[in-house]
Coordinates of C-alpha atoms in Angstrom, one line a residue:
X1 CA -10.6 1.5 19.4
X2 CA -7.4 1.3 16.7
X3 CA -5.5 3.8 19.0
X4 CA -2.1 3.9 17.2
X5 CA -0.7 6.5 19.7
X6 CA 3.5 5.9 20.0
X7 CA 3.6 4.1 16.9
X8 CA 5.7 5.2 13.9
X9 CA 4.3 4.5 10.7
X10 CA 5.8 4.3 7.1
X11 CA 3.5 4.6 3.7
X12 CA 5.2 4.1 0.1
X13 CA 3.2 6.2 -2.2
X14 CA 1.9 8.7 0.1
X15 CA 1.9 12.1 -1.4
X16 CA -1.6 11.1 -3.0
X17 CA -5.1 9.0 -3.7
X18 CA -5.1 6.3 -1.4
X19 CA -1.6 6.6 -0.1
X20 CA -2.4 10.0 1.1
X21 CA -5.8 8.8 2.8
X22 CA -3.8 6.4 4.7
X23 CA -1.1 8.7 5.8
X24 CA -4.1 11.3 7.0
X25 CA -6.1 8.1 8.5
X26 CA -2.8 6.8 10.5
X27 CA -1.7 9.5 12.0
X28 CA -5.3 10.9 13.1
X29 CA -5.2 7.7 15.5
X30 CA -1.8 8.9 16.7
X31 CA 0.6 7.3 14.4
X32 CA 3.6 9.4 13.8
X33 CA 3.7 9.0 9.8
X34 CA 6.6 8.9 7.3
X35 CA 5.4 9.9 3.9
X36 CA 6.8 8.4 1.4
X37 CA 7.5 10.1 -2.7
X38 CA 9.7 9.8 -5.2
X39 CA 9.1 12.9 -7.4
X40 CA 5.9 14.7 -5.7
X41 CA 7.8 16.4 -3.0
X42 CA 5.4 19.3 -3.0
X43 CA 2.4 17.2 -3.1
X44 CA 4.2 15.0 -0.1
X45 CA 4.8 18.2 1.8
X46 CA 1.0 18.8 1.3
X47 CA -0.2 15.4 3.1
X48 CA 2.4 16.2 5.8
X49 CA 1.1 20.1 6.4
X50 CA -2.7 18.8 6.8
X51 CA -1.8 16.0 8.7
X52 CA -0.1 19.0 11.2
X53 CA -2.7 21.0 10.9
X54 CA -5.2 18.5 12.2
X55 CA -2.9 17.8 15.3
X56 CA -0.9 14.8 14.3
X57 CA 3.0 14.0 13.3
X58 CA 4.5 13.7 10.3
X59 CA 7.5 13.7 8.1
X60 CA 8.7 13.3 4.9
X61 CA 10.5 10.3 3.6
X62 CA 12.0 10.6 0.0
X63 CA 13.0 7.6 -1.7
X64 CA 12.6 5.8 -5.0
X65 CA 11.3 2.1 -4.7
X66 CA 11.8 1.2 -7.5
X67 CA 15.4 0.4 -6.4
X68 CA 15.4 -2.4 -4.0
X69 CA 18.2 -1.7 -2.8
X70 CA 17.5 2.2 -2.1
X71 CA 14.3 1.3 -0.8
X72 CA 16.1 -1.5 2.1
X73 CA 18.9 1.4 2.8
X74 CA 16.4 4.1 3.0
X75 CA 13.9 2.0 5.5
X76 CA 16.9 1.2 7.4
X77 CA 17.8 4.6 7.9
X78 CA 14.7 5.8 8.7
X79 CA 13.8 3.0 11.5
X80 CA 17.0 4.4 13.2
X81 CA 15.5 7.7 12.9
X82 CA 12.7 7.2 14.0
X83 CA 13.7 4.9 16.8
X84 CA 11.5 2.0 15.6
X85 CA 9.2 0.9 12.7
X86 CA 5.8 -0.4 13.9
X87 CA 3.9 0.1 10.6
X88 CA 5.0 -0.6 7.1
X89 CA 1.8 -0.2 4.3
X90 CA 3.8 -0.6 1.0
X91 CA 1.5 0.9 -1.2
X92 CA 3.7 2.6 -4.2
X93 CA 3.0 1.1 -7.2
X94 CA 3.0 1.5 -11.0
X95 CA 0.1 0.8 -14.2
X96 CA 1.6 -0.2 -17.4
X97 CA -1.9 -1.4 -19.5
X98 CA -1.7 -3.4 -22.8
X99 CA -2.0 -6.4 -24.4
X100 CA 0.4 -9.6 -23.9
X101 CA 1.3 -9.4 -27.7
X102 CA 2.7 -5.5 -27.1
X103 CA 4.0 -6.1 -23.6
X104 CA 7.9 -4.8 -23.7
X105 CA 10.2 -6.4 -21.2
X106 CA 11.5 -3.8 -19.7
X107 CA 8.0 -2.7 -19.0
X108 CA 7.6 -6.0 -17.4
X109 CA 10.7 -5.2 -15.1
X110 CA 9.7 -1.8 -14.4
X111 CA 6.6 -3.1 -13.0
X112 CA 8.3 -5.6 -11.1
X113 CA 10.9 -3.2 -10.3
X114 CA 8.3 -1.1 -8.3
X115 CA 5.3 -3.2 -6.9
X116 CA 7.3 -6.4 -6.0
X117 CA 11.0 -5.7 -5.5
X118 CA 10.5 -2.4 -4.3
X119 CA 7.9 -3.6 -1.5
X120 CA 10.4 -7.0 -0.2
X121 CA 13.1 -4.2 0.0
X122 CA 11.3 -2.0 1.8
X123 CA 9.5 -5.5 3.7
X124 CA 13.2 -6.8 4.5
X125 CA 14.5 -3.5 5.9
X126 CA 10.6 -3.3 8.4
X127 CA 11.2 -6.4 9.4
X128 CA 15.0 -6.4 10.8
X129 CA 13.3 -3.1 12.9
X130 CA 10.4 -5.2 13.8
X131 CA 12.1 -8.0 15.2
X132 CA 13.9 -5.6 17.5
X133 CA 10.8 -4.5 19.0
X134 CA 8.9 -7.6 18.8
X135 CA 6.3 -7.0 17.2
X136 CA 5.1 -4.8 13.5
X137 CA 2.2 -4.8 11.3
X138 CA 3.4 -5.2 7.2
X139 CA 0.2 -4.4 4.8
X140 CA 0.8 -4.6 1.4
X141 CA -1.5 -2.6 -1.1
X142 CA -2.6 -5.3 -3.9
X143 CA -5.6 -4.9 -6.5
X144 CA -8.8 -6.9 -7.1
X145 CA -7.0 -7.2 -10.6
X146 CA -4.4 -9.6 -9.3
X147 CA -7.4 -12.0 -7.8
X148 CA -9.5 -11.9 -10.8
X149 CA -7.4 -10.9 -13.6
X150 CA -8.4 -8.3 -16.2
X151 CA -7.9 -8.2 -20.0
X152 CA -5.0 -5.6 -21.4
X153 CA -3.7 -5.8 -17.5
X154 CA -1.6 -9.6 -17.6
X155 CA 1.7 -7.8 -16.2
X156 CA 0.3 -5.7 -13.7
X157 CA -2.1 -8.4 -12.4
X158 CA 0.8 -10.7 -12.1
X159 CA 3.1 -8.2 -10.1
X160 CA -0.2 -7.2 -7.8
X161 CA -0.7 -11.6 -7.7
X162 CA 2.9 -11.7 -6.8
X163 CA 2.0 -9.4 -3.6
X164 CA -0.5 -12.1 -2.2
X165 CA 1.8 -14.7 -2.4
X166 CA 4.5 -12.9 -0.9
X167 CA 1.8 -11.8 1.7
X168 CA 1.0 -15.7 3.1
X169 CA 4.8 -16.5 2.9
X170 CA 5.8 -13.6 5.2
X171 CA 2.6 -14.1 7.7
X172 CA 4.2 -17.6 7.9
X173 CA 7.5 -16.8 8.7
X174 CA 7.4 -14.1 11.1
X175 CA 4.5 -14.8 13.1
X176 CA 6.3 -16.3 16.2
X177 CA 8.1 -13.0 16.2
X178 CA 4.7 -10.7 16.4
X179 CA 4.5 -9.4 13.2
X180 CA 1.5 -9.5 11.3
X181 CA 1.5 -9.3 7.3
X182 CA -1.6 -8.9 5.1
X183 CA -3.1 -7.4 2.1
X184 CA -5.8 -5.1 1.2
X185 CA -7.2 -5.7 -2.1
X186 CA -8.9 -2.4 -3.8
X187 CA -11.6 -3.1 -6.1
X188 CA -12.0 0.4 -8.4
X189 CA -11.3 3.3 -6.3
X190 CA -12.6 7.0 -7.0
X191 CA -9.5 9.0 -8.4
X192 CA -9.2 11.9 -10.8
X193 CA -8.6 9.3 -13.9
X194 CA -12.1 7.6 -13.1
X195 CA -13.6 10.9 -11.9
X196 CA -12.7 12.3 -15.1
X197 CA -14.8 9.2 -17.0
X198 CA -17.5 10.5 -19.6
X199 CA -21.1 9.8 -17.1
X200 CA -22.1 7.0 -19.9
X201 CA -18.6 4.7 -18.9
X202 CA -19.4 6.1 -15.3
X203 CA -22.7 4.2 -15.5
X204 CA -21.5 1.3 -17.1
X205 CA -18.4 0.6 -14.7
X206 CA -20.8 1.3 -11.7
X207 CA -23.0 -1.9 -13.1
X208 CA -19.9 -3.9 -13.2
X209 CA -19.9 -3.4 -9.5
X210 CA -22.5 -5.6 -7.3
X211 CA -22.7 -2.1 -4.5
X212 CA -23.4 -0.2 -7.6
X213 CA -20.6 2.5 -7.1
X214 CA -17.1 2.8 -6.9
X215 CA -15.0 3.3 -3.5
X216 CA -13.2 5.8 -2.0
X217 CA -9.8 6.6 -1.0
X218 CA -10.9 6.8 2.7
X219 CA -12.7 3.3 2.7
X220 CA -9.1 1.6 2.0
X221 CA -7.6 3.8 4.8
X222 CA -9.8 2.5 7.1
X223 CA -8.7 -1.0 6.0
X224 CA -5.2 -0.1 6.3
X225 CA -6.0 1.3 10.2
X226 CA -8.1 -1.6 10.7
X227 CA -4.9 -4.4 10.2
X228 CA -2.1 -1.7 11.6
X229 CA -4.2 -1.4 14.9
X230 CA -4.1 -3.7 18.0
X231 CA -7.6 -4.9 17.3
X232 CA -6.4 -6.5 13.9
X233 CA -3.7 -8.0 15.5
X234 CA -4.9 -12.0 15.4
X235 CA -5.1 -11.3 11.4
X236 CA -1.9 -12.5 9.4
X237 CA -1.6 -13.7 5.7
X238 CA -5.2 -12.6 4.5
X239 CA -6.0 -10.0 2.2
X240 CA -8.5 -7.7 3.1
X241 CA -10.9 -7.1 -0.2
X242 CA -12.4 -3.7 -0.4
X243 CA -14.1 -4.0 -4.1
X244 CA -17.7 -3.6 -3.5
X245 CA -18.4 -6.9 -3.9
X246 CA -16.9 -7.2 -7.2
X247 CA -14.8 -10.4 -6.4
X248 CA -15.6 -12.3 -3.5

């Protein structure tokens, strides 16, 4: 099952957390995988030497998307490369925390800049590949913030809503073309900022969540293999929640 053997693979954000866990997890099923960075070209060079060094494919793939434009040429270029895109998991994204009344706008456009523009550019540039080949799988990386909102987060919740929106839309118009598009929704996801938490705020976040623990990079990798894989492929325009049960 989820053999991805002959299929090239593109992740945004995948020099680390749970971009690099879906590069390792895609191209252990035989995805050849194209990993994304922007700055962390050491860290990207990293994911791409273990992913080698377990037997499978990669390559680097340098690019800022926060420039939609950039991000559409790049993903152009490297479909030609490559031969073909069959996977696109936009997962680069951005955090800029506060309150409404201290929100800047060009915070508001950086955000935007990244988690929405950057993700239809590199969306536009999968799909004109995709179409070619007749067929692609699109997954977006949202948050269980932009389903259920959370105080001090209104402009990031709004650009990781804007992803789920964008999600339906492009399920709905390239479906009769074979090309799937969904979402994975992570709920709070072990990473060095949460494993770093004092055990008290540990405790207390873990009782926000109904499993009583937070998840793992892996768990939204398998997601991410799950929707990319032929098995997934009668799933279009849903997003996949992986939160422990905090929003359902």
């Amino acid at each position: 099952m989820f053999d991805l053997k002959g299929k090239t693979a593109l992740v945004t954000g995948g020099s680390r957390g749970i971009g690099r866990a879906i590069c390792e997890a895609l191209a252990k099923q035989g995805a050849h995988v194209a990993v994304n960075y922007v700055r962390g070209e050491e860290n990207a060079r990293a994911v791409v030497t273990a992913i080698e060094a377990a037997g499978g494919t990669a390559e680097l793939a340098g690019f800022d998307v926060g420039h939609m434009a950039e991000a559409e040429t790049a993903v152009t270029a490297l479909a030609k490369k490559l031969g073909k895109l069959d996977i696109l998991v936009a997962n680069a994204g951005i955090s800029i925390d506060g309150l409404l009344l201290r929100l800047k706008e060009d915070d508001l456009d950086r955000l935007f800049a990244v988690n929405v523009k950057g993700s239809l550019g590199c969306a536009k540039a999968a799909v004109k590949s995709m179409m070619r080949t007749k067929g692609g799988r699109i997954i977006f990386v949202s948050s269980v913030v932009g389903e259920m909102g959370n105080a001090g987060q209104t402009a990031y919740a709004a650009s990781k809503a804007a992803l789920l929106g964008i999600t339906k839309s492009l399920a709905r118009e390239y479906a009769s073309r074979n090309i799937t598009v969904n979402a994975i929704a992570p709920g709070f996801i072990e990473t060095d900022m949460t494993h770093a938490l004092p055990e008290a705020a540990r405790s207390e976040l873990n009782k926000a969540i109904p499993l009583g623990r937070v998840g793992t990079a892996a768990e939204i990798a398998a997601a991410a293999v799950y929707l990319a894989s032929d098995e997934g492929g009668y799933v279009t325009g849903q997003t996949l929640r992986v939160n422990g049960g905090m929003y359902v």
